[in-house]
mmCIF file of C-alpha atoms in Angstrom:
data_model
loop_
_atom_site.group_PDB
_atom_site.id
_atom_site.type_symbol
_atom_site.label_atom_id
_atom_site.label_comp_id
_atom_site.label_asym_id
_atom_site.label_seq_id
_atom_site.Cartn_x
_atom_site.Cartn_y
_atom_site.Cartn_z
ATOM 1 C CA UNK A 8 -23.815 12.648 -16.230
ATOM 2 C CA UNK A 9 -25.408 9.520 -17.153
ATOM 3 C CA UNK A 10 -24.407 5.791 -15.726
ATOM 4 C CA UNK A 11 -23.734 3.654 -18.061
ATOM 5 C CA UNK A 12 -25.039 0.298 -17.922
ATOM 6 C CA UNK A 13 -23.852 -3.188 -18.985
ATOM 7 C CA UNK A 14 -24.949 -6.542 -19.470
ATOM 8 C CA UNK A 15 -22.718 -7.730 -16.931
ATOM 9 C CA UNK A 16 -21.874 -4.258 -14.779
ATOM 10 C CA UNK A 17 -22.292 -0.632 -14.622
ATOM 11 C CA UNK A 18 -20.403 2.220 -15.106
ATOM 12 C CA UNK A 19 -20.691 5.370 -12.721
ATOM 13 C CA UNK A 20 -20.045 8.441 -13.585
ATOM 14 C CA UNK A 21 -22.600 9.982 -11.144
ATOM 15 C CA UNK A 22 -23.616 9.223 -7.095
ATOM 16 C CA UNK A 23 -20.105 6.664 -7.430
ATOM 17 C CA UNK A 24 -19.672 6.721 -3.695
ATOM 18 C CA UNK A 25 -23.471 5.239 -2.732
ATOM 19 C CA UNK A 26 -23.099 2.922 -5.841
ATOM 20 C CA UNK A 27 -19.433 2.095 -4.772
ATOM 21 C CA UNK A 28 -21.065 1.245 -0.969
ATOM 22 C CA UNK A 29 -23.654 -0.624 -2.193
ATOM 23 C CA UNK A 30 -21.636 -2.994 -4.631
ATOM 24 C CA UNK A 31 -18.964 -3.532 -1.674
ATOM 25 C CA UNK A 32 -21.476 -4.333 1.229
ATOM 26 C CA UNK A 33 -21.310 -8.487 1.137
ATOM 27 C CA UNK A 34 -17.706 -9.654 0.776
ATOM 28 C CA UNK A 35 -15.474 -11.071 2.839
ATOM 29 C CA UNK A 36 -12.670 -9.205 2.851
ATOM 30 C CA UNK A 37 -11.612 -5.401 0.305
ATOM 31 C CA UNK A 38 -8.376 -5.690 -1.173
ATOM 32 C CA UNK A 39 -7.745 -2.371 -2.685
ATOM 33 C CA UNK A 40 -4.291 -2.374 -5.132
ATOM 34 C CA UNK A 41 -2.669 0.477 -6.117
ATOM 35 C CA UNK A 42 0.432 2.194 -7.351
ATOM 36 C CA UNK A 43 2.808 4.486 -5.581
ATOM 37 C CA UNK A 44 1.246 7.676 -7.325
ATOM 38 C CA UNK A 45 -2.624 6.529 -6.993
ATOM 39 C CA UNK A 46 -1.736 5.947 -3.066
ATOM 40 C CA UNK A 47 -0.110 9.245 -2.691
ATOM 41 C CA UNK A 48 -2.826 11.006 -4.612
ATOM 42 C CA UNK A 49 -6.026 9.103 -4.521
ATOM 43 C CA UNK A 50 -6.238 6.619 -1.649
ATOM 44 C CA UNK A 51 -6.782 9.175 1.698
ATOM 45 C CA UNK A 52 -9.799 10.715 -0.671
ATOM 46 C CA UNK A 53 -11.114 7.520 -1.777
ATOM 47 C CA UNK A 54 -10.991 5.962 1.515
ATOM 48 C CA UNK A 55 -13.367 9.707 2.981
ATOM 49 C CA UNK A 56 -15.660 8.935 0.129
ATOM 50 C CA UNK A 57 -16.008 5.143 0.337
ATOM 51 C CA UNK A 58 -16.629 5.114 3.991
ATOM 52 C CA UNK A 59 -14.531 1.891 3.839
ATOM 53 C CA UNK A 60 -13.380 1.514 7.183
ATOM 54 C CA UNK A 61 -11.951 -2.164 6.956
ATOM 55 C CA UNK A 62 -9.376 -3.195 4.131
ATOM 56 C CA UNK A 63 -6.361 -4.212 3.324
ATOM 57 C CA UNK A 64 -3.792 -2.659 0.551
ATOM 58 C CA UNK A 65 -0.972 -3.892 -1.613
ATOM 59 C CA UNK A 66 0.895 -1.522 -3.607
ATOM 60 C CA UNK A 67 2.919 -2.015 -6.546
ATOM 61 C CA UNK A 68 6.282 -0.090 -6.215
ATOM 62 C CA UNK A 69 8.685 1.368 -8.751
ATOM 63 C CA UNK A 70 12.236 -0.968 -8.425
ATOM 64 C CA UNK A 71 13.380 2.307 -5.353
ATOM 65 C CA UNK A 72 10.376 1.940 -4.001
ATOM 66 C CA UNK A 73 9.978 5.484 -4.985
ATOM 67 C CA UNK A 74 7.232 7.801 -7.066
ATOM 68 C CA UNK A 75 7.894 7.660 -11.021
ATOM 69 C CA UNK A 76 6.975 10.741 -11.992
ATOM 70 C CA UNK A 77 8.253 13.486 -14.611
ATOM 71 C CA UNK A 78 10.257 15.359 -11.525
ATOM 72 C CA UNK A 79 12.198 12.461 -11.123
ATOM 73 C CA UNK A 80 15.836 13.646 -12.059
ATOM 74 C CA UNK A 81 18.063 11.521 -13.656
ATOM 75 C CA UNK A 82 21.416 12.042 -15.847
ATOM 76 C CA UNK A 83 19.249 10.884 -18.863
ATOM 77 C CA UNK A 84 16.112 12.082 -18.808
ATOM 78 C CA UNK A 85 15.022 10.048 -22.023
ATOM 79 C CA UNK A 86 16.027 7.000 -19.817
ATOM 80 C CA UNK A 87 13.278 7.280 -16.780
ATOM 81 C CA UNK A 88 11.281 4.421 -17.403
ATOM 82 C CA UNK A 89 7.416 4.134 -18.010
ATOM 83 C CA UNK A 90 5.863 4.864 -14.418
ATOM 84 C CA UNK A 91 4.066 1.497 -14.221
ATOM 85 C CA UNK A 92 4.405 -0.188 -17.667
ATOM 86 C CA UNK A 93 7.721 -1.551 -17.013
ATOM 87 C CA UNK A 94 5.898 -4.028 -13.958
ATOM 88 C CA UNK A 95 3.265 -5.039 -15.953
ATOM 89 C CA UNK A 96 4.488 -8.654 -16.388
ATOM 90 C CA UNK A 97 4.254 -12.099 -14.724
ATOM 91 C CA UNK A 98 6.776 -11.125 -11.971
ATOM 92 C CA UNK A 99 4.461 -8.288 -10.756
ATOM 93 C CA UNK A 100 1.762 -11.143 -10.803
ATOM 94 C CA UNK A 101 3.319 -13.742 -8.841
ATOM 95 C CA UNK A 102 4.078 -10.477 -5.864
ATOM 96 C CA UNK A 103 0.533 -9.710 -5.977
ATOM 97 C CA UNK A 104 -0.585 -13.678 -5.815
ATOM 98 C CA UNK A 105 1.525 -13.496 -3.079
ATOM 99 C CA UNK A 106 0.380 -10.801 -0.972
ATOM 100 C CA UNK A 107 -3.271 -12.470 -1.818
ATOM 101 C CA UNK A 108 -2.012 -15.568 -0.014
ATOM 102 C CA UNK A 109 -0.838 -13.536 3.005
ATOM 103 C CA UNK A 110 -3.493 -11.607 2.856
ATOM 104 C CA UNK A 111 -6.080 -14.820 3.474
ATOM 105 C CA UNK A 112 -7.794 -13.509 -0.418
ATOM 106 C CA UNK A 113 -10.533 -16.163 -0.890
ATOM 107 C CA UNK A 114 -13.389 -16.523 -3.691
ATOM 108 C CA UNK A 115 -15.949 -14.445 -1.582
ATOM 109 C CA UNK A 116 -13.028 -11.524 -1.478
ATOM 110 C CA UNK A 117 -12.955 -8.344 -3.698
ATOM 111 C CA UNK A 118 -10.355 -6.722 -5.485
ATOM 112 C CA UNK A 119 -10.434 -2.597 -6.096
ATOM 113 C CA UNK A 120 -7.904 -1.699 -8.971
ATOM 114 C CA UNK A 121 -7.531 2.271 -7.443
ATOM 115 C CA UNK A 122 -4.714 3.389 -10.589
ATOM 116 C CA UNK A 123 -4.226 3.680 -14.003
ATOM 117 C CA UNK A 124 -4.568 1.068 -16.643
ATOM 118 C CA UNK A 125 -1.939 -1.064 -15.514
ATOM 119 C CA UNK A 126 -3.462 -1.746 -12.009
ATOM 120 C CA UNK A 127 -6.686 -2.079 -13.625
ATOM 121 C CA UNK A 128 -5.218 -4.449 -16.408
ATOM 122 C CA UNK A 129 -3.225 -6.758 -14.092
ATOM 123 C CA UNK A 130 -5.288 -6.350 -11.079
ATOM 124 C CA UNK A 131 -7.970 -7.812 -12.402
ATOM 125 C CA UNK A 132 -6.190 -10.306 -14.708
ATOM 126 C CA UNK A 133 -4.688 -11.825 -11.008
ATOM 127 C CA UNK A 134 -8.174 -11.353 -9.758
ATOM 128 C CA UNK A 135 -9.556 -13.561 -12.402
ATOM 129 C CA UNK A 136 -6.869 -16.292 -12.254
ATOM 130 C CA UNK A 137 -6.281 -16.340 -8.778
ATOM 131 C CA UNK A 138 -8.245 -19.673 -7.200
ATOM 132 C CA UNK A 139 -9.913 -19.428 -10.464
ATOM 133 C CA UNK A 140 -11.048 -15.893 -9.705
ATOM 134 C CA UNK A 141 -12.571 -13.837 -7.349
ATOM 135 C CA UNK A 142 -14.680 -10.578 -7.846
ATOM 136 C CA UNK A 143 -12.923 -6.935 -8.708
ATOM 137 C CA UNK A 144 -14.023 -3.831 -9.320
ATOM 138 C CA UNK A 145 -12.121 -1.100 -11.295
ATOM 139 C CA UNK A 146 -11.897 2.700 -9.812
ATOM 140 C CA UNK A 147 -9.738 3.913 -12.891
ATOM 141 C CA UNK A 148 -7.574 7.171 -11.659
ATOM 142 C CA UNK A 149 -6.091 8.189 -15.186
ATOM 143 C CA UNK A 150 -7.995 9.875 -18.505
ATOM 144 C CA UNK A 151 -6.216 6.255 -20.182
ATOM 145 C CA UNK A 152 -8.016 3.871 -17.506
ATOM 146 C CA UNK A 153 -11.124 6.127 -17.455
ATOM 147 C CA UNK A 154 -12.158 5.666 -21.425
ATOM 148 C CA UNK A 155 -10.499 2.770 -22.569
ATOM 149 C CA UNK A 156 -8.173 0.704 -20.200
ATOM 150 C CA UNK A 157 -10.504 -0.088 -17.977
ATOM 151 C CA UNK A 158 -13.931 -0.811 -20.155
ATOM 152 C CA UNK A 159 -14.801 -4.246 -22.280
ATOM 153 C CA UNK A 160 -13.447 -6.703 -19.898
ATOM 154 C CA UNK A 161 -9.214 -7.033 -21.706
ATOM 155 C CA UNK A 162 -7.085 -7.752 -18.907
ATOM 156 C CA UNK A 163 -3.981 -8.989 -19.114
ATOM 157 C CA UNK A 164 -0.017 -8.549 -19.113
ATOM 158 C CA UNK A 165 3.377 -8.064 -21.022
ATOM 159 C CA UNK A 166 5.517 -11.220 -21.319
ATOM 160 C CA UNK A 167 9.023 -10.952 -22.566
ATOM 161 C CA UNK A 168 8.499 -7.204 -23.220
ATOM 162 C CA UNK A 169 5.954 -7.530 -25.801
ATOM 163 C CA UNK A 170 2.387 -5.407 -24.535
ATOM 164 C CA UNK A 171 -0.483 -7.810 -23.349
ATOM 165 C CA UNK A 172 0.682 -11.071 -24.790
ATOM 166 C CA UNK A 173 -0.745 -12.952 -21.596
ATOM 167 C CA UNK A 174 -4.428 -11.924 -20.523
ATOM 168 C CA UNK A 175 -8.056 -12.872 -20.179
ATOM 169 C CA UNK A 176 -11.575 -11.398 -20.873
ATOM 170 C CA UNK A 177 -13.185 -10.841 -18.214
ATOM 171 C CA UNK A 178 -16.087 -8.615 -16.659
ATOM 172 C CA UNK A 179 -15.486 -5.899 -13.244
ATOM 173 C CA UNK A 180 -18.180 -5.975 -11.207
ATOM 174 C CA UNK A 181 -18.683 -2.396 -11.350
ATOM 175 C CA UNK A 182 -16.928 0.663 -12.886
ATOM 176 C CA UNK A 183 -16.398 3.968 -11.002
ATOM 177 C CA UNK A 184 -15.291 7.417 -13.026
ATOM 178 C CA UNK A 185 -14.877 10.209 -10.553
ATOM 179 C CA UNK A 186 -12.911 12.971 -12.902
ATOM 180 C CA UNK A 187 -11.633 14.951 -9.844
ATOM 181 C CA UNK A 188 -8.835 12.111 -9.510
ATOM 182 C CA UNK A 189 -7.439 13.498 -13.036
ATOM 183 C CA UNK A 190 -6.591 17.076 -11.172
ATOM 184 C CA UNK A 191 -3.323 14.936 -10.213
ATOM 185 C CA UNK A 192 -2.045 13.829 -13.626
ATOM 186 C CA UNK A 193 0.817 15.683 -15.268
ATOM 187 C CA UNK A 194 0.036 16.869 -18.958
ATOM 188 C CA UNK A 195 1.471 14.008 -20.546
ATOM 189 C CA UNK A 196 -0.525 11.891 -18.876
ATOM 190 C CA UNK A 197 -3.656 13.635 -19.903
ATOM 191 C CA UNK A 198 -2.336 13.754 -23.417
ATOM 192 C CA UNK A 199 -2.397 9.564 -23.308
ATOM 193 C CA UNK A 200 -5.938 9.256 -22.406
ATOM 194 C CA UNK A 201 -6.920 12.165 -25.113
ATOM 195 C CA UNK A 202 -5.185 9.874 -27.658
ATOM 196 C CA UNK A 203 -8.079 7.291 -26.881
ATOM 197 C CA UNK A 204 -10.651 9.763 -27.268
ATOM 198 C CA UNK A 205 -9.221 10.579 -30.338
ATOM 199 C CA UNK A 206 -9.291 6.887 -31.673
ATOM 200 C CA UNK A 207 -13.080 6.814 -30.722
ATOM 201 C CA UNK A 208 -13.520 9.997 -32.212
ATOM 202 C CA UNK A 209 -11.945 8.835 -35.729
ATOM 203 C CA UNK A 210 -13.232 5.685 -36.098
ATOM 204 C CA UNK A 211 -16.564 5.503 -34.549
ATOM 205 C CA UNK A 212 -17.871 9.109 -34.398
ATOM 206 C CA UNK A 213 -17.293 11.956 -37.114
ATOM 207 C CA UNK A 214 -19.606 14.158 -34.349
ATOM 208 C CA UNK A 215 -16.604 13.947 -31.558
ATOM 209 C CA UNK A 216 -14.065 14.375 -34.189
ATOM 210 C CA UNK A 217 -15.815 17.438 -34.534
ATOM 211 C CA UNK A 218 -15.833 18.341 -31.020
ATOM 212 C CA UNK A 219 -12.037 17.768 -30.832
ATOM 213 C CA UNK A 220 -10.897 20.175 -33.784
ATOM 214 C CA UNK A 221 -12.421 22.972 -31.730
ATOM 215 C CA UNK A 222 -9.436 22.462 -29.210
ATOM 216 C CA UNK A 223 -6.949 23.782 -28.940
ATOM 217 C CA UNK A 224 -5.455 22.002 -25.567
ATOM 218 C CA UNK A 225 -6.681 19.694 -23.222
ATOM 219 C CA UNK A 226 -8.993 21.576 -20.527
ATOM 220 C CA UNK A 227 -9.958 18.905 -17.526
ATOM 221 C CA UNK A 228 -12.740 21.129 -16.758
ATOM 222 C CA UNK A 229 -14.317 19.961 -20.510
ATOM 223 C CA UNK A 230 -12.680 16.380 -19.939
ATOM 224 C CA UNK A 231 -15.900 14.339 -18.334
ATOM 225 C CA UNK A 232 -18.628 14.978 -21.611
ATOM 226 C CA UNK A 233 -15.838 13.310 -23.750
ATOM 227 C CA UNK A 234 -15.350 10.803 -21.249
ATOM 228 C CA UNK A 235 -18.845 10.224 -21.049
ATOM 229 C CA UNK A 236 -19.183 9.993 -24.754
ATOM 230 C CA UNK A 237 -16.017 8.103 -25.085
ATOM 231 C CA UNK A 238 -17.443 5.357 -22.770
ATOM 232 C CA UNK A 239 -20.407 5.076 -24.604
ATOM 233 C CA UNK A 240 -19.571 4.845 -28.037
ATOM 234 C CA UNK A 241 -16.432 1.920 -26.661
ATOM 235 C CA UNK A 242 -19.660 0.497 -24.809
ATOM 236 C CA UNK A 243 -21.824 0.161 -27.852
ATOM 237 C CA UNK A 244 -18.970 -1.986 -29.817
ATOM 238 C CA UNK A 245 -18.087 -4.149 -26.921
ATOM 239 C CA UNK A 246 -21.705 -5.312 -26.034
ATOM 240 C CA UNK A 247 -21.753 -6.828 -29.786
ATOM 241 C CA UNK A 248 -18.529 -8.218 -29.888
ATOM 242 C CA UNK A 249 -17.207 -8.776 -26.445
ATOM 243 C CA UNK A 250 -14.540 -11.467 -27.396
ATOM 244 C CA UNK A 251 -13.046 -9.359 -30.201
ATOM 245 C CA UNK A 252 -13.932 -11.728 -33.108
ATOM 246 C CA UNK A 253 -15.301 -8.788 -35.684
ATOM 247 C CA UNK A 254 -16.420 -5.527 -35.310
ATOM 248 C CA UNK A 255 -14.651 -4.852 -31.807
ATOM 249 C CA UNK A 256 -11.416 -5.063 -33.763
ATOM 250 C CA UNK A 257 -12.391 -1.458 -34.922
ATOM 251 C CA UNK A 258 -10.600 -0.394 -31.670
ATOM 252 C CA UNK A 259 -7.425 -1.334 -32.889
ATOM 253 C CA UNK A 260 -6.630 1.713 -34.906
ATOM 254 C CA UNK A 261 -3.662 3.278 -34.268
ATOM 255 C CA UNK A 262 -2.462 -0.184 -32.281
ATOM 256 C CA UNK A 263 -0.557 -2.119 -34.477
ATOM 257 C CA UNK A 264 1.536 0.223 -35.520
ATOM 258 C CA UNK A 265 1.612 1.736 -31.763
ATOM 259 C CA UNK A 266 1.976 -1.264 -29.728
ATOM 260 C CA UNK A 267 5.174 -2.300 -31.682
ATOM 261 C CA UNK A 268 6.913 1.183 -31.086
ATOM 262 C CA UNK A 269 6.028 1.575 -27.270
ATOM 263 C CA UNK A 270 7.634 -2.183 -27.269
ATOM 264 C CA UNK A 271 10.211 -0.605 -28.903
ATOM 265 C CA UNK A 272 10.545 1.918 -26.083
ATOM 266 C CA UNK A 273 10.132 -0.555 -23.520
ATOM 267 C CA UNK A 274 12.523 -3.046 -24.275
ATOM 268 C CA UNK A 275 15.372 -0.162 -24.380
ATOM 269 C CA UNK A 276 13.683 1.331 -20.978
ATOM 270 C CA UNK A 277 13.213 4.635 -22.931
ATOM 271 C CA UNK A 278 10.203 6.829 -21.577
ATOM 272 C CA UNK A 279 7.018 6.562 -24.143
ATOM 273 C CA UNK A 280 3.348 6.357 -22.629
ATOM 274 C CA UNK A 281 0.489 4.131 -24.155
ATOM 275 C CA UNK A 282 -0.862 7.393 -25.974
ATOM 276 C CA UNK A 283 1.946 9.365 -27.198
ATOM 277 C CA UNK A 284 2.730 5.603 -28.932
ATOM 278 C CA UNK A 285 -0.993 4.867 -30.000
ATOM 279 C CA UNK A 286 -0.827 8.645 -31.376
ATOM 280 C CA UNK A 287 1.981 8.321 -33.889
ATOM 281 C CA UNK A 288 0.541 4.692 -34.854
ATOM 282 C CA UNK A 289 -2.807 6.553 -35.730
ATOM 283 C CA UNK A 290 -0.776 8.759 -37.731
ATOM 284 C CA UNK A 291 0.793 6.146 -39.767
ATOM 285 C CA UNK A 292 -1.953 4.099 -39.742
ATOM 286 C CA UNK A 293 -3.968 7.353 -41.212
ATOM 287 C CA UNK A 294 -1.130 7.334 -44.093
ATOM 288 C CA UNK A 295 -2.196 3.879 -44.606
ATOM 289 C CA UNK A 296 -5.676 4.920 -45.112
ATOM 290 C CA UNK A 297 -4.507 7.492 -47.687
ATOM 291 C CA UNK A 298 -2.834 4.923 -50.109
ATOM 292 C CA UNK A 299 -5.306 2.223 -49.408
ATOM 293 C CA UNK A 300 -8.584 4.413 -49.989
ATOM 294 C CA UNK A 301 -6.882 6.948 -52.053
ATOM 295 C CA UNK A 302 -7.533 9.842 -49.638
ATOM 296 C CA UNK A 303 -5.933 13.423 -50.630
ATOM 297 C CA UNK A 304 -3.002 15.406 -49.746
ATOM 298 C CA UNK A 305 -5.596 17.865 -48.437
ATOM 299 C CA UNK A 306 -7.429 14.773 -46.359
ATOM 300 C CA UNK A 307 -4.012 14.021 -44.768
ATOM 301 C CA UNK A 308 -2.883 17.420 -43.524
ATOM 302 C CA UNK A 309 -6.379 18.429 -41.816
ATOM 303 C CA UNK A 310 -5.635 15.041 -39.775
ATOM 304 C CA UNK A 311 -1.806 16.032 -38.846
ATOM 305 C CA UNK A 312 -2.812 19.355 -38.159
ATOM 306 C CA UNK A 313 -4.991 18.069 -35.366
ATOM 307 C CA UNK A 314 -2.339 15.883 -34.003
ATOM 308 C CA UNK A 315 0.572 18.387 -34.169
ATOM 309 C CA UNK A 316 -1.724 20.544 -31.763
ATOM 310 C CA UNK A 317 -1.732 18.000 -28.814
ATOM 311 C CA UNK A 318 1.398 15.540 -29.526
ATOM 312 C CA UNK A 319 5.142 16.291 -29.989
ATOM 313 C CA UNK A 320 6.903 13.991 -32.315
ATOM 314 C CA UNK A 321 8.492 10.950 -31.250
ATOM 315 C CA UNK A 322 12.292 10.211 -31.741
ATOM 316 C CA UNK A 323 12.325 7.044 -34.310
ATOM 317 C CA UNK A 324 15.854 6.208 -35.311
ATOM 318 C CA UNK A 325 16.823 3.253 -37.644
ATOM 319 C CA UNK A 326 17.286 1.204 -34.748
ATOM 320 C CA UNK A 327 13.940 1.660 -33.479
ATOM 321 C CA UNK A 328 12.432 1.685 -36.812
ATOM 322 C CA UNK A 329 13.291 -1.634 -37.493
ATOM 323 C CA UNK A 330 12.570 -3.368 -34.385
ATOM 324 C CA UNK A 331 9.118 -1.705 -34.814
ATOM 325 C CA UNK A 332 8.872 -3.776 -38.242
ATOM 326 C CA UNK A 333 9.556 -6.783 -36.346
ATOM 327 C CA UNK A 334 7.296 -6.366 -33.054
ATOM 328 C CA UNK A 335 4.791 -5.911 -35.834
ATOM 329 C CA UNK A 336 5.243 -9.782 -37.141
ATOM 330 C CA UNK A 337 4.053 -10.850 -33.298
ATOM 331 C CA UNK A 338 0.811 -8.438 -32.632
ATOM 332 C CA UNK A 339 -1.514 -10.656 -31.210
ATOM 333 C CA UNK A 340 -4.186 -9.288 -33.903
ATOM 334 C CA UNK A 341 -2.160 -11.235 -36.425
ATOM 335 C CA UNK A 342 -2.878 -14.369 -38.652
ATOM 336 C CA UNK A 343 0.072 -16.851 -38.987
ATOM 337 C CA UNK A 344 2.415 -13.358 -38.134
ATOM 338 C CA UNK A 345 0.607 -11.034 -41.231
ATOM 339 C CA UNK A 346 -0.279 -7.869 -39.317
ATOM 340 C CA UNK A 347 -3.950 -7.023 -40.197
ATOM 341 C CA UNK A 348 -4.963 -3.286 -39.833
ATOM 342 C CA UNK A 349 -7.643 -1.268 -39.141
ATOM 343 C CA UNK A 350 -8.383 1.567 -42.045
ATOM 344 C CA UNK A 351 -10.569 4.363 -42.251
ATOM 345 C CA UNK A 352 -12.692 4.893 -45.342
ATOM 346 C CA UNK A 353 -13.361 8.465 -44.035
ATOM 347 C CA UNK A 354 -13.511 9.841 -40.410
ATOM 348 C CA UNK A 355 -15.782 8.087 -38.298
ATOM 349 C CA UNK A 356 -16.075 4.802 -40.832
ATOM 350 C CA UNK A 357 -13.503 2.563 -41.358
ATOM 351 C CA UNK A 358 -13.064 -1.669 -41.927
ATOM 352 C CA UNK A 359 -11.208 -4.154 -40.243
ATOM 353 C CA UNK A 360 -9.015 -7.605 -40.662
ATOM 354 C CA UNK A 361 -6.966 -5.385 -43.940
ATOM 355 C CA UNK A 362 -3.660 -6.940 -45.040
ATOM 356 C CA UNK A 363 -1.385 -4.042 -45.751
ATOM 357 C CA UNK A 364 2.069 -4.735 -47.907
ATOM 358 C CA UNK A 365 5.132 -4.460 -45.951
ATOM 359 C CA UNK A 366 6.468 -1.709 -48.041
ATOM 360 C CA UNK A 367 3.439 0.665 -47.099
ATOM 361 C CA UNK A 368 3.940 -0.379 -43.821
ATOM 362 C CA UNK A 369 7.574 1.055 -44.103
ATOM 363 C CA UNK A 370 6.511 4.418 -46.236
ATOM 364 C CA UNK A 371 3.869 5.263 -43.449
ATOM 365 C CA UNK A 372 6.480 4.938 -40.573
ATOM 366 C CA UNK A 373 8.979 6.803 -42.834
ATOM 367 C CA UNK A 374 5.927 8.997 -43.385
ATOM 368 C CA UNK A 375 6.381 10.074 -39.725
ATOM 369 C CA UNK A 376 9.742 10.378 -39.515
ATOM 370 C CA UNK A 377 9.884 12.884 -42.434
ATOM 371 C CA UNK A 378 6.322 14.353 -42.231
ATOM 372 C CA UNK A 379 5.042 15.350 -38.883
#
């Protein structure tokens, strides 16, 4: 594997542990933040590897202070909330400024996001802010963080339950991909990274799109090409547009739509993750495509038939449905509250910034509901 590099960092995907050692060697004090699953799962490795020896930790619990995970039981087992999502928010923020404070976190201090994409997202949005920001790295731990979450400098937070409404850009000093950490992750949470190679794959390369109709499931052992790959072709966009202002808004496919159901989700605590959401908004968003562009019956199928293989339908009732209409109205993509899409003219080309009628909006969710 290749490193990838940056204007303003690198990403490792090979020798991360002498990189990692060498990018650590001159602060004043390692902060490393995790979860409760990455420091069950990751930390007692990471720390072997690292050869850190002197740090300090703060972890972000569920409200029990217990692992999320899909062997939690429950009476309702539609009702265990997102592992992480639900403490992405200010609150979370003002705990970790907090522990930063106790912790004697200065400007010459560094911040290692060891999780998934919330860590990474809010880690290094507190990072940034905190005494006007101090240096982080990210050391993504899902498939999600690994190709998308963690790469082109978005961090940020959920205010009010709507996704990422507060945030910055800003830069990681370094990136560090070490696939082995993925052994850990259930199947659904593999399934919500793959949704993100998928997006890359249909808007930005017709050659991976290719590579991912040969599947049939998700094999980890094939995972770190299309990670690699993944990385890259994300890389390419964000170097020319790092403040999303034009072409980066390409990555948005599958995200209006998306971000207003797994809003949906959240706000009623129901379990959803980031890709199973972004998955059915491609969908949609694909039926958009089809009436915009005129694409065929024939066109449409090939695409569900590639979704139905690694993503069970999602439940969207009327309720649900119509809140997703109205979380639409406040995507932060919007201009004065007209959702603007992103549409592809064929697999692996599309355009951006396209006003879509509210009526197709409504066929394409009722597209889903009836369709796939």
């Amino acid at each position: 594997m290749k490193n990838i590099r940056l204007p303003n960092y690198s990403i490792y995907l090979d020798d991360q542990w002498n990189n990692l050692r060498e990018s650590i060697k001159d602060y004043s004090k390692i902060i490393i933040l995790m979860d409760i699953n990455s420091r069950i799962y990751c930390l007692e490795e990471f720390l072997i590897l690292s050869e850190i020896k002197k740090y300090e930790t703060i972890v972000i619990p569920d409200k029990d202070g217990n692992c999320c995970s899909d062997n939690k039981t429950t009476s309702d087992t539609n009702k265990i909330p997102n592992c992480m999502e639900q403490y992405k928010n200010l609150d979370t923020c003002q705990f970790i400024f907090d522990e930063f404070i106790r912790l004697g976190a200065d400007r010459h201090s560094l911040l290692i996001n060891l999780g998934g994409g919330v860590v990474c997202d809010m880690g290094g949005f507190c990072a940034a802010t905190f005494m006007r920001g101090f240096d982080f790295i990210h050391f993504p731990t899902t498939l999600l963080s690994q190709v998308d979450g963690s790469v082109g400098g978005k961090l940020g937070v959920n205010f009010k339950g709507y996704k990422n409404l507060v945030g910055v850009f800003k830069d990681p000093i370094d990136i560090f991909i070490f696939d082995k950490f993925l052994e850990s992750l259930p199947e659904r949470e593999l399934r919500s990274g793959f949704a993100e190679i998928i997006k890359h794959a249909m808007t930005l390369n017709y050659n991976l799109w290719d590579q991912i109709t040969d599947m049939d499931k998700i094999d980890i052992k094939l995972l770190l090409p299309l990670i690699e790959k993944s990385i890259v072709l994300k890389k390419q966009i964000v170097q020319t547009d790092p403040f999303e202002k034009g072409k980066r808004k390409i990555l948005n496919f599958g995200h209006t739509i998306g971000h207003g159901i797994e809003t949906a989700y959240l706000k009623r605590q129901l379990r959803i993750t980031h890709g199973e959401a972004v998955a059915a908004g491609m969908i949609m968003e694909c039926y958009l495509s089809k009436l915009y562009y005129n694409h065929t019956e024939e066109w449409m199928e090939k695409i569900l038939n590639e979704f139905r293989k690694f993503f069970p339908k999602i439940d969207l009732s009327d309720e649900i449905y119509n809140e997703v209409l109205e979380n639409i109205k406040l995507d932060k993509k919007n201009i004065g509250r007209e959702p603007l899409f992103t549409l592809l003219l064929e697999v692996g080309n599309v355009e951006y910034d396209l006003k879509v009628p509210i009526g197709s909006i409504k066929d394409a969710i009722n597209f889903y509901r009836t369709d796939y």
